[in-house]
Coordinates of C-alpha atoms in Angstrom, one line a residue:
Chain A
X11 CA 0.0 0.0 0.0
X12 CA 0.9 3.6 -0.2
X13 CA 2.1 4.5 3.2
X14 CA 0.0 6.7 5.5
X15 CA -0.6 7.2 9.2
X16 CA -3.6 9.6 9.5
X17 CA -7.1 8.3 9.7
X18 CA -8.2 10.3 6.7
X19 CA -5.1 9.2 4.7
X20 CA -4.2 12.9 4.2
X21 CA -0.5 12.2 4.8
X22 CA -0.3 9.4 2.1
X23 CA 3.1 9.3 0.7
X24 CA 3.4 9.0 -3.0
X25 CA 6.5 7.3 -4.4
X26 CA 8.5 9.6 -6.7
X27 CA 7.9 7.3 -9.6
X28 CA 4.2 7.9 -9.3
X29 CA 4.4 11.7 -9.3
X30 CA 3.8 13.8 -12.3
X31 CA 7.1 15.4 -13.5
X32 CA 7.2 18.9 -12.2
X33 CA 7.5 21.7 -14.8
X34 CA 10.6 23.6 -13.9
X35 CA 12.1 25.0 -17.1
X36 CA 11.1 26.5 -20.4
X37 CA 11.5 23.3 -22.3
X38 CA 9.0 21.5 -20.1
X39 CA 6.7 24.5 -20.3
X40 CA 6.9 24.3 -24.1
X41 CA 5.8 20.7 -23.9
X42 CA 2.9 21.7 -21.7
X43 CA 1.8 24.4 -24.0
X44 CA 2.1 22.1 -27.0
X45 CA 0.2 19.3 -25.2
X46 CA -2.8 21.6 -24.4
X47 CA -3.0 23.3 -27.8
X48 CA -1.4 26.6 -27.2
X49 CA 1.5 26.0 -29.6
X50 CA 0.7 25.3 -33.2
X51 CA 3.3 23.3 -35.2
X52 CA 3.1 25.9 -38.0
X53 CA 4.0 28.8 -35.8
X54 CA 7.4 30.5 -36.3
X55 CA 9.7 29.4 -33.6
X56 CA 11.0 32.9 -32.7
X57 CA 7.5 34.3 -31.9
X58 CA 6.1 31.1 -30.6
X59 CA 7.1 30.9 -26.9
X60 CA 6.5 34.5 -25.9
X61 CA 3.2 34.7 -27.6
X62 CA 1.9 31.4 -26.4
X63 CA 3.0 32.1 -22.8
X64 CA 1.1 35.4 -23.0
X65 CA -2.0 33.5 -24.2
X66 CA -1.7 31.0 -21.4
X67 CA -1.2 33.7 -18.8
X68 CA -4.2 35.6 -20.1
X69 CA -6.6 32.7 -20.0
X70 CA -5.3 31.6 -16.6
X71 CA -5.8 35.0 -15.0
X72 CA -2.1 35.6 -14.5
X73 CA -0.1 38.8 -15.1
X74 CA 0.6 38.8 -18.9
X75 CA 4.4 39.0 -19.0
X76 CA 5.3 36.6 -21.8
X77 CA 8.0 35.3 -19.5
X78 CA 8.1 31.9 -17.8
X79 CA 7.9 33.3 -14.3
X80 CA 7.1 31.7 -11.0
X81 CA 3.3 32.4 -11.2
X82 CA 3.2 30.7 -14.6
X83 CA 5.2 27.8 -13.4
X84 CA 2.8 27.3 -10.4
X85 CA -0.2 27.5 -12.7
X86 CA 1.2 24.9 -15.0
X87 CA 1.9 22.5 -12.1
X88 CA -1.7 22.8 -10.8
X89 CA -4.1 19.9 -11.2
X90 CA -6.0 20.2 -14.5
X91 CA -8.1 18.4 -17.0
X92 CA -6.1 16.5 -19.7
X93 CA -8.3 17.7 -22.5
X94 CA -6.5 20.4 -24.7
X95 CA -7.7 23.9 -24.3
X96 CA -7.5 24.7 -27.9
X97 CA -8.7 22.8 -30.9
X98 CA -6.5 21.9 -33.8
X99 CA -8.9 20.2 -36.2
X100 CA -10.2 23.0 -38.5
X101 CA -12.8 20.7 -40.2
X102 CA -14.8 19.0 -37.5
X103 CA -16.9 16.1 -38.7
X104 CA -20.7 16.2 -38.2
X105 CA -21.5 13.2 -36.0
X106 CA -25.0 11.8 -36.3
X107 CA -24.9 9.0 -33.8
X108 CA -23.2 8.3 -30.6
X109 CA -19.7 7.0 -30.6
X110 CA -19.3 3.3 -30.0
X111 CA -15.9 1.8 -29.4
X112 CA -13.2 1.0 -27.0
X113 CA -11.0 3.3 -25.1
X114 CA -8.6 3.8 -27.9
X115 CA -10.5 6.6 -29.6
X116 CA -10.0 7.6 -33.2
X117 CA -12.4 9.6 -35.3
X118 CA -16.1 9.6 -34.2
X119 CA -18.2 7.3 -36.3
X120 CA -20.8 8.7 -38.8
Chain B
X110 CA 14.4 20.6 -35.9
X111 CA 13.9 18.8 -32.7
X112 CA 11.2 21.2 -31.6
X113 CA 9.4 21.0 -35.0
X114 CA 9.5 17.2 -34.8
X115 CA 8.2 17.2 -31.2
X116 CA 5.4 19.6 -32.1
X117 CA 4.5 17.5 -35.1
X118 CA 4.3 14.3 -32.9
X119 CA 2.1 16.1 -30.4
X120 CA -0.1 17.5 -33.1
X121 CA -0.7 14.1 -34.7
X122 CA -1.6 12.6 -31.3
X123 CA -3.9 15.5 -30.6
X124 CA -5.9 15.1 -33.8
X125 CA -7.0 11.7 -32.5
X126 CA -8.3 13.1 -29.3
X127 CA -9.4 16.7 -29.6
X128 CA -12.8 17.8 -28.5
X129 CA -14.2 20.2 -31.0
X130 CA -17.0 22.6 -30.3
X131 CA -20.0 23.1 -32.6
X132 CA -23.6 23.8 -32.2
X133 CA -24.5 20.4 -33.8
X134 CA -21.8 18.1 -32.7
X135 CA -23.6 16.3 -30.0
X136 CA -25.3 13.1 -29.1
X137 CA -28.3 12.6 -31.2
X138 CA -30.4 10.8 -28.6
X139 CA -32.0 12.0 -25.4
X140 CA -31.3 9.1 -23.1
X141 CA -27.7 8.1 -22.7
X142 CA -26.4 5.0 -21.0
X143 CA -23.3 5.0 -18.8
X144 CA -21.3 2.5 -16.8
X145 CA -18.3 2.5 -14.5
X146 CA -16.4 -0.4 -16.0
X147 CA -15.3 -3.3 -13.8
X148 CA -11.6 -3.1 -14.7
X149 CA -11.5 0.6 -14.0
X150 CA -12.5 0.9 -10.3
X151 CA -10.7 3.4 -8.2
X152 CA -8.6 2.0 -5.3
X153 CA -9.5 5.0 -3.1
X154 CA -13.3 4.9 -2.7
X155 CA -15.7 2.0 -2.5
X156 CA -17.4 1.0 -5.7
X157 CA -20.7 2.1 -4.3
X158 CA -19.3 5.5 -3.5
X159 CA -17.9 5.8 -7.0
X160 CA -21.2 4.8 -8.6
X161 CA -23.1 7.2 -6.4
X162 CA -20.9 10.1 -7.3
X163 CA -21.2 9.4 -11.0
X164 CA -25.0 9.0 -10.7
X165 CA -25.1 12.4 -9.0
X166 CA -22.7 13.9 -11.6
X167 CA -24.9 12.7 -14.5
X168 CA -28.0 13.8 -12.7
X169 CA -26.6 17.3 -12.3
X170 CA -26.3 17.6 -16.1
X171 CA -29.8 16.1 -16.5
X172 CA -31.3 18.8 -14.3
X173 CA -30.2 21.6 -16.6
X174 CA -30.5 19.9 -20.1
X175 CA -32.9 17.9 -22.2
X176 CA -30.7 14.8 -21.7
X177 CA -31.4 11.9 -19.4
X178 CA -28.8 9.4 -18.1
X179 CA -29.3 5.9 -16.9
X180 CA -26.7 3.7 -15.3
X181 CA -26.5 0.5 -17.4
X182 CA -24.8 -2.5 -15.9
X183 CA -26.4 -5.2 -18.0
X184 CA -26.2 -4.3 -21.7
X185 CA -23.2 -5.4 -23.9
X186 CA -20.4 -2.9 -23.5
X187 CA -20.8 -1.6 -27.1
X188 CA -24.3 -0.5 -26.3
X189 CA -23.1 1.7 -23.5
X190 CA -22.7 5.3 -24.6
X191 CA -20.3 6.6 -21.9
X192 CA -17.8 4.4 -20.1
X193 CA -16.0 5.6 -17.1
X194 CA -12.9 4.1 -15.4
X195 CA -9.9 4.8 -13.3
X196 CA -6.3 4.0 -14.2
X197 CA -2.7 5.0 -13.7
X198 CA 0.1 5.6 -16.2
X199 CA -0.8 3.4 -19.3
X200 CA -4.4 2.6 -18.6
X201 CA -7.5 1.0 -20.1
X202 CA -6.0 0.7 -23.6
X203 CA -5.9 4.5 -23.8
X204 CA -3.3 6.2 -26.0
X205 CA -2.9 9.1 -23.6
X206 CA -0.8 8.1 -20.6
X207 CA -1.5 9.5 -17.2
X208 CA 1.3 11.4 -15.5
X209 CA 1.1 10.3 -11.9
X210 CA 0.1 12.4 -8.9
X211 CA -0.3 16.0 -9.8
X212 CA -1.2 17.9 -12.9
X213 CA -3.5 15.9 -15.2
X214 CA -6.3 14.4 -13.2
X215 CA -8.6 13.1 -15.9
X216 CA -9.5 13.2 -19.6
X217 CA -12.5 12.6 -21.7
X218 CA -13.3 11.8 -25.3
X219 CA -16.0 13.7 -27.2
X220 CA -19.1 11.4 -27.4
X221 CA -17.0 8.8 -25.6
X222 CA -15.3 7.7 -22.5
X223 CA -13.9 9.2 -19.3
X224 CA -10.7 8.2 -17.6
X225 CA -9.6 9.3 -14.2
X226 CA -6.0 9.3 -13.0
X227 CA -6.1 7.0 -9.9
X228 CA -2.8 8.4 -8.8
X229 CA -4.7 11.6 -7.8
X230 CA -6.3 11.7 -4.3
X231 CA -10.0 11.7 -5.3
X232 CA -12.4 12.2 -2.5
X233 CA -16.2 12.2 -2.0
X234 CA -18.6 15.1 -1.8
X235 CA -18.4 15.5 1.9
X236 CA -14.7 15.7 2.1
X237 CA -12.8 19.0 2.2
X238 CA -9.5 17.5 1.2
X239 CA -8.1 16.0 -2.0
X240 CA -9.7 16.4 -5.4
X241 CA -13.5 16.2 -5.5
X242 CA -14.4 13.3 -7.7
X243 CA -17.9 14.8 -8.2
X244 CA -16.5 18.1 -9.5
X245 CA -14.1 16.4 -11.9
X246 CA -16.8 14.0 -13.1
X247 CA -19.2 16.8 -13.9
X248 CA -16.4 18.6 -15.8
X249 CA -15.4 15.6 -17.8
X250 CA -19.0 14.7 -18.6
X251 CA -19.3 18.2 -20.0
X252 CA -16.6 17.4 -22.5
X253 CA -18.2 14.1 -23.5
X254 CA -21.4 16.0 -24.2
X255 CA -19.5 18.5 -26.4
X256 CA -18.4 21.4 -24.2
X257 CA -14.9 22.8 -24.5
X258 CA -12.9 24.4 -21.8
X259 CA -14.4 27.8 -20.7
X260 CA -12.2 30.3 -18.9
X261 CA -15.0 32.2 -17.2
X262 CA -14.7 32.3 -13.4
X263 CA -17.4 30.1 -11.9
X264 CA -17.7 27.9 -14.9
X265 CA -17.6 24.1 -14.3
X266 CA -15.6 23.9 -17.6
X267 CA -12.6 25.8 -16.4
X268 CA -9.5 23.6 -17.2
X269 CA -7.8 24.0 -13.8
X270 CA -9.1 22.4 -10.7
X271 CA -10.2 24.8 -8.0
X272 CA -10.3 23.4 -4.4
X273 CA -13.5 22.3 -2.7
X274 CA -16.1 25.0 -2.3
X275 CA -19.0 24.4 0.1
X276 CA -21.1 23.4 -2.8
X277 CA -20.8 23.8 -6.6
X278 CA -23.6 24.0 -9.1
X279 CA -24.1 24.8 -12.7
X280 CA -24.5 28.5 -13.2
X281 CA -26.6 30.3 -15.8
X282 CA -23.9 30.5 -18.5
X283 CA -22.9 26.8 -18.2
X284 CA -26.6 25.8 -18.5
X285 CA -27.1 27.9 -21.6
X286 CA -23.9 26.5 -23.1
X287 CA -25.1 22.9 -22.8
X288 CA -28.7 23.8 -23.9
X289 CA -27.3 25.5 -26.9
X290 CA -25.7 22.2 -28.0
X291 CA -28.9 20.3 -27.3
X292 CA -31.7 22.1 -29.1
X293 CA -32.3 24.8 -26.4
X294 CA -34.0 24.5 -23.1
X295 CA -36.2 21.8 -21.5
X296 CA -39.7 21.6 -22.8
X297 CA -42.7 19.6 -21.7
X298 CA -46.3 19.9 -20.5
X299 CA -47.2 20.4 -16.9
X300 CA -50.0 18.9 -14.9
X301 CA -50.4 22.0 -12.8
X302 CA -48.6 25.1 -11.6
X303 CA -49.3 27.1 -8.5
X304 CA -47.9 29.4 -5.9
X305 CA -48.2 27.9 -2.5
X306 CA -48.8 30.4 0.3
X307 CA -47.1 30.1 3.6
X308 CA -47.9 32.1 6.7
X309 CA -45.0 32.7 9.1
X310 CA -45.1 34.4 12.4
X311 CA -42.3 36.8 13.1
X312 CA -40.7 37.0 16.6
X313 CA -42.8 40.1 17.2
X314 CA -46.0 38.2 16.5
X315 CA -46.7 39.6 13.1
X316 CA -47.8 37.3 10.3
X317 CA -45.7 37.3 7.2
X318 CA -47.1 35.8 4.0
X319 CA -44.6 34.2 1.7
X320 CA -45.1 32.1 -1.4
X321 CA -43.3 29.4 -3.3
X322 CA -43.8 28.4 -6.9
X323 CA -44.3 24.8 -7.8
X324 CA -44.5 23.1 -11.2
X325 CA -45.9 19.6 -11.3
X326 CA -45.6 17.1 -14.1
X327 CA -47.1 13.6 -13.6
X328 CA -45.4 12.0 -10.6
X329 CA -42.8 14.7 -9.8
X330 CA -42.5 18.3 -9.1
X331 CA -40.0 21.3 -9.0
X332 CA -39.8 24.3 -6.7
X333 CA -39.1 27.3 -9.0
X334 CA -37.0 30.0 -7.5
X335 CA -38.3 33.1 -9.3
X336 CA -35.5 35.4 -8.1
X337 CA -32.8 33.0 -9.4
X338 CA -34.6 32.1 -12.7
X339 CA -34.1 28.4 -12.1
X340 CA -35.5 25.5 -10.2
X341 CA -34.2 24.5 -6.8
X342 CA -31.0 22.5 -6.9
X343 CA -31.6 18.8 -6.9
X344 CA -35.2 19.0 -8.2
X345 CA -37.3 17.3 -9.5
X346 CA -38.6 15.4 -6.5
X347 CA -41.2 12.6 -6.5
X348 CA -44.6 13.9 -5.6
X349 CA -45.1 11.6 -2.6
X350 CA -42.0 13.0 -0.9
X351 CA -43.3 16.5 -0.6
X352 CA -47.1 16.2 -0.9
X353 CA -48.5 13.5 1.3
X354 CA -51.7 11.8 0.4
X355 CA -52.3 13.1 -3.1
X356 CA -52.1 10.7 -6.1
X357 CA -48.5 9.7 -6.7
X358 CA -48.9 9.8 -10.4
X359 CA -50.0 13.4 -10.5
X360 CA -52.9 15.8 -10.3
X361 CA -55.1 17.7 -12.7
X362 CA -55.5 21.0 -10.8
X363 CA -54.7 22.9 -7.6
X364 CA -57.0 25.6 -6.1
X365 CA -56.3 27.8 -3.2
X366 CA -59.5 29.4 -2.0
X367 CA -58.4 32.5 0.0
X368 CA -60.8 35.1 1.3
X369 CA -61.6 36.8 4.6
X370 CA -63.9 34.1 5.6
X371 CA -62.6 31.0 3.9
X372 CA -59.3 29.4 3.3
X373 CA -58.8 26.0 1.8
X374 CA -56.4 24.2 -0.6
X375 CA -57.7 21.6 -3.0
X376 CA -56.1 19.1 -5.3
X377 CA -58.1 17.6 -8.1
X378 CA -57.6 14.4 -10.0
X379 CA -60.0 12.5 -12.2
X380 CA -63.4 12.5 -10.6
X381 CA -62.1 13.2 -7.2
X382 CA -60.6 16.0 -5.0
X383 CA -58.7 16.3 -1.8
X384 CA -58.3 19.1 0.7
X385 CA -54.8 19.7 1.8
X386 CA -53.9 20.3 5.5
X387 CA -50.9 22.6 5.3
X388 CA -50.4 22.6 9.1
X389 CA -49.8 18.9 9.1
X390 CA -48.4 18.7 5.6
X391 CA -50.7 16.1 4.3
X392 CA -54.3 15.7 3.0
X393 CA -57.2 15.9 5.3
X394 CA -58.7 12.5 6.1
X395 CA -62.2 13.9 6.6
X396 CA -64.0 17.1 5.8
X397 CA -65.8 19.2 8.5
X398 CA -68.9 17.0 8.2
X399 CA -67.0 13.7 8.6
X400 CA -67.0 12.7 4.9
X401 CA -63.8 10.9 3.9
X402 CA -61.4 12.2 1.3
X403 CA -61.1 11.9 -1.6
X404 CA -64.5 13.1 -2.4
X405 CA -66.3 13.3 -5.7
X406 CA -66.0 16.6 -7.5
X407 CA -69.7 16.4 -8.5
X408 CA -70.6 16.3 -4.7
X409 CA -68.1 19.0 -3.5
X410 CA -68.7 21.3 -6.4
X411 CA -72.2 20.7 -7.7
X412 CA -72.5 21.6 -11.4
X413 CA -68.8 21.0 -12.2
X414 CA -68.1 18.2 -14.5
X415 CA -65.1 15.9 -14.2
X416 CA -62.3 15.2 -14.9
X417 CA -61.2 18.8 -15.3
X418 CA -58.2 20.2 -17.2
X419 CA -57.3 22.9 -14.7
X420 CA -58.7 25.5 -12.3
X421 CA -57.8 28.7 -10.4
X422 CA -59.4 30.8 -7.7
X423 CA -60.1 34.4 -8.6
X424 CA -60.0 36.6 -5.5
X425 CA -61.7 39.5 -7.3
X426 CA -65.0 37.7 -7.5
X427 CA -64.5 34.7 -5.1
X428 CA -65.1 32.3 -8.0
X429 CA -63.2 29.2 -8.8
X430 CA -62.8 28.9 -12.6
X431 CA -62.8 25.4 -13.8
X432 CA -61.6 24.5 -17.3
X433 CA -62.7 21.4 -19.2
X434 CA -62.1 21.1 -22.9
X435 CA -63.4 24.4 -24.5
X436 CA -65.7 25.3 -21.6
X437 CA -65.1 27.4 -18.6
X438 CA -67.2 26.9 -15.4
X439 CA -67.3 29.7 -12.8
X440 CA -68.2 28.3 -9.3
X441 CA -69.2 30.6 -6.5
X442 CA -67.7 29.5 -3.2
X443 CA -70.2 31.9 -1.4
X444 CA -73.3 30.2 -2.8
X445 CA -71.5 26.8 -3.4
X446 CA -73.0 26.7 -6.9
X447 CA -72.3 27.4 -10.5
X448 CA -72.4 31.1 -11.3
X449 CA -75.2 32.2 -13.6
X450 CA -74.5 32.3 -17.3
X451 CA -71.9 29.5 -17.0
X452 CA -70.5 27.4 -18.6
X453 CA -69.1 29.7 -21.3
X454 CA -66.8 29.0 -24.2
X455 CA -63.2 29.7 -23.3
X456 CA -62.9 32.2 -26.1
X457 CA -65.8 34.2 -24.7
X458 CA -64.3 34.3 -21.2
X459 CA -60.7 34.8 -22.4
X460 CA -60.8 36.3 -25.9
X461 CA -57.6 36.5 -27.9
X462 CA -55.8 39.8 -28.2
X463 CA -54.3 38.7 -31.5
X464 CA -56.8 36.9 -33.7
X465 CA -56.0 33.2 -34.0
X466 CA -53.5 33.2 -31.1
X467 CA -55.4 31.2 -28.5
X468 CA -55.1 27.8 -26.8
X469 CA -58.7 26.9 -27.7
X470 CA -59.4 24.8 -24.7
X471 CA -58.0 21.7 -23.1
X472 CA -55.4 23.7 -21.3
X473 CA -52.9 22.1 -19.0
X474 CA -52.7 24.7 -16.2
X475 CA -54.2 27.9 -15.1
X476 CA -51.6 29.6 -12.9
X477 CA -51.9 32.9 -11.0
X478 CA -48.4 34.1 -10.3
X479 CA -47.8 36.4 -7.3
X480 CA -44.4 37.0 -8.7
X481 CA -45.7 38.4 -12.0
X482 CA -49.1 39.5 -10.5
X483 CA -50.7 37.9 -13.5
X484 CA -52.8 34.9 -14.5
X485 CA -51.3 32.5 -17.1
X486 CA -52.9 29.7 -19.1
X487 CA -50.5 27.0 -20.1
X488 CA -50.9 24.4 -22.8
X489 CA -48.2 22.2 -24.2
X490 CA -44.9 24.2 -24.3
X491 CA -46.7 27.5 -24.6
X492 CA -48.4 30.0 -22.3
X493 CA -50.8 32.9 -22.7
X494 CA -50.8 35.8 -20.2
X495 CA -54.2 37.2 -19.2
X496 CA -54.6 40.9 -19.6
X497 CA -54.7 42.5 -16.1
X498 CA -57.0 45.3 -15.0
X499 CA -54.1 47.8 -14.6
X500 CA -53.0 47.0 -18.1
X501 CA -56.5 47.8 -19.4
X502 CA -56.4 51.1 -17.6
X503 CA -53.4 52.1 -19.7
X504 CA -54.6 50.4 -22.9
X505 CA -58.4 50.4 -22.8
X506 CA -58.6 48.8 -26.3
X507 CA -57.4 45.5 -24.8
X508 CA -60.4 43.1 -24.2
X509 CA -61.3 42.2 -20.6
X510 CA -59.4 39.0 -19.6
X511 CA -57.9 39.0 -23.0
X512 CA -55.1 36.5 -23.8
X513 CA -51.8 38.1 -24.9
X514 CA -50.0 36.4 -27.8
X515 CA -48.4 33.2 -26.7
X516 CA -44.8 32.7 -25.6
X517 CA -42.8 29.6 -24.8
X518 CA -42.9 28.4 -21.3
X519 CA -39.1 27.7 -21.2
X520 CA -38.5 31.4 -22.1
X521 CA -40.3 32.5 -18.9
X522 CA -39.5 29.8 -16.5
X523 CA -36.1 28.3 -17.1
X524 CA -34.5 24.9 -16.8
X525 CA -37.4 22.9 -15.6
X526 CA -35.8 19.6 -16.8
X527 CA -36.8 16.0 -16.4
X528 CA -34.4 13.4 -15.1
X529 CA -34.5 9.7 -15.8
X530 CA -36.9 8.0 -13.4
X531 CA -34.0 5.8 -12.1
X532 CA -32.3 9.0 -11.0
X533 CA -35.2 10.2 -8.8
X534 CA -33.7 8.4 -5.9
X535 CA -29.9 8.4 -6.0

């Protein structure tokens, strides 16, 4: 079991291997922004990072600095939903019936 | 080069899993089946707790949308619309790996399944620590139904998790967002609608009169909070829970006789009626002469046919107006008899203001609203407001008791939504 001593398990110790990697530098921040749709592959590299950081800071209610500062780092490390914030598919399909399938999702069925 | 390659890889992966938003990309059916899959139980809560929380989460969406959800533990898996499960790292055949404790707590697939990261410390609704499974589930279900992330403070669809609040509910904008995807608001006929009067004594001995608005449909009801433009959180409720002794499958009409000398509340169903004892919160067993309830309408209200469509008490003339098909019957509570000249055709008693715009009888409910200080006639998904005497003062050309052009019920009283019968009791 995961080790704990308190009745409500609030002191449960999580092994390091089970912890999400903490975002500490700009490279990891870039991965984060890519993962959640803020960076588009077609964007020019030199304007990418600052602009996308500003965008992330704006939607997260942070001071918009364009810099990977402590507040931005904290926000990126907070618990969040795994669904991207921004869509990338410009031509969504019209779906007429519910999706049936296993967990390995591909395109919705027509 | 490395960055471009990385972005390309991430982009290809993302195309398989993005949730897109559109007004018409949604489930095409009204009743959706869900299941917590056996290989995906959390190690942190009992299975019953997990299922209860998911039932509640689905019900919360049902309360604000035209969708109904039913837990399905028996059909073949391919017939289940939404499958939920917990996992860690590589999980449940999913191509999006979980990252361990922290950061990503769950993900969902548009029109598909929901996965929760069991490395997160999920807790039940009564806990103030950890991550509320209920809150996360409601959020992820929103994605499955077609909602994207929304950055508005207070939205349940914000991407980041906010710690436990004392309670969280769907606000107006979230409701409208889901309703926009699913053909607008919740529609349906009502059995009856009424304002229930309560008398409360203040500490100084004064009597304060308050009212609450109730909508009834078949065997359940909603309390409508006029100041909040929505129903009470957690409604609808089964009729027998709040109204003891009236038929559990619903009523035809409600009347509150309220004058200086008389006060009585009646429910009508079929050929019968009951008088309600608000002090003891149940129907009276007997009337003042020892006759048992329910009594026949024909005996208690001579001259009134049954069953009736609806009724209301007009305090201006102390008459109960009964509606049956295209006829209106005015019953005097003073003389306990049908008023002279009645029955009359509904169009004669309530003429249309705009020619042709009229319910033409067989109405569902006649509702006097203290909130609007107006009488409404409801039929199907529409209502007609009766012209008031003050209005006629300003616009004398309006006919007496005229019916204003119809509007849709769900544009006046919002979010009165059904839930699946299996969700009535969680």
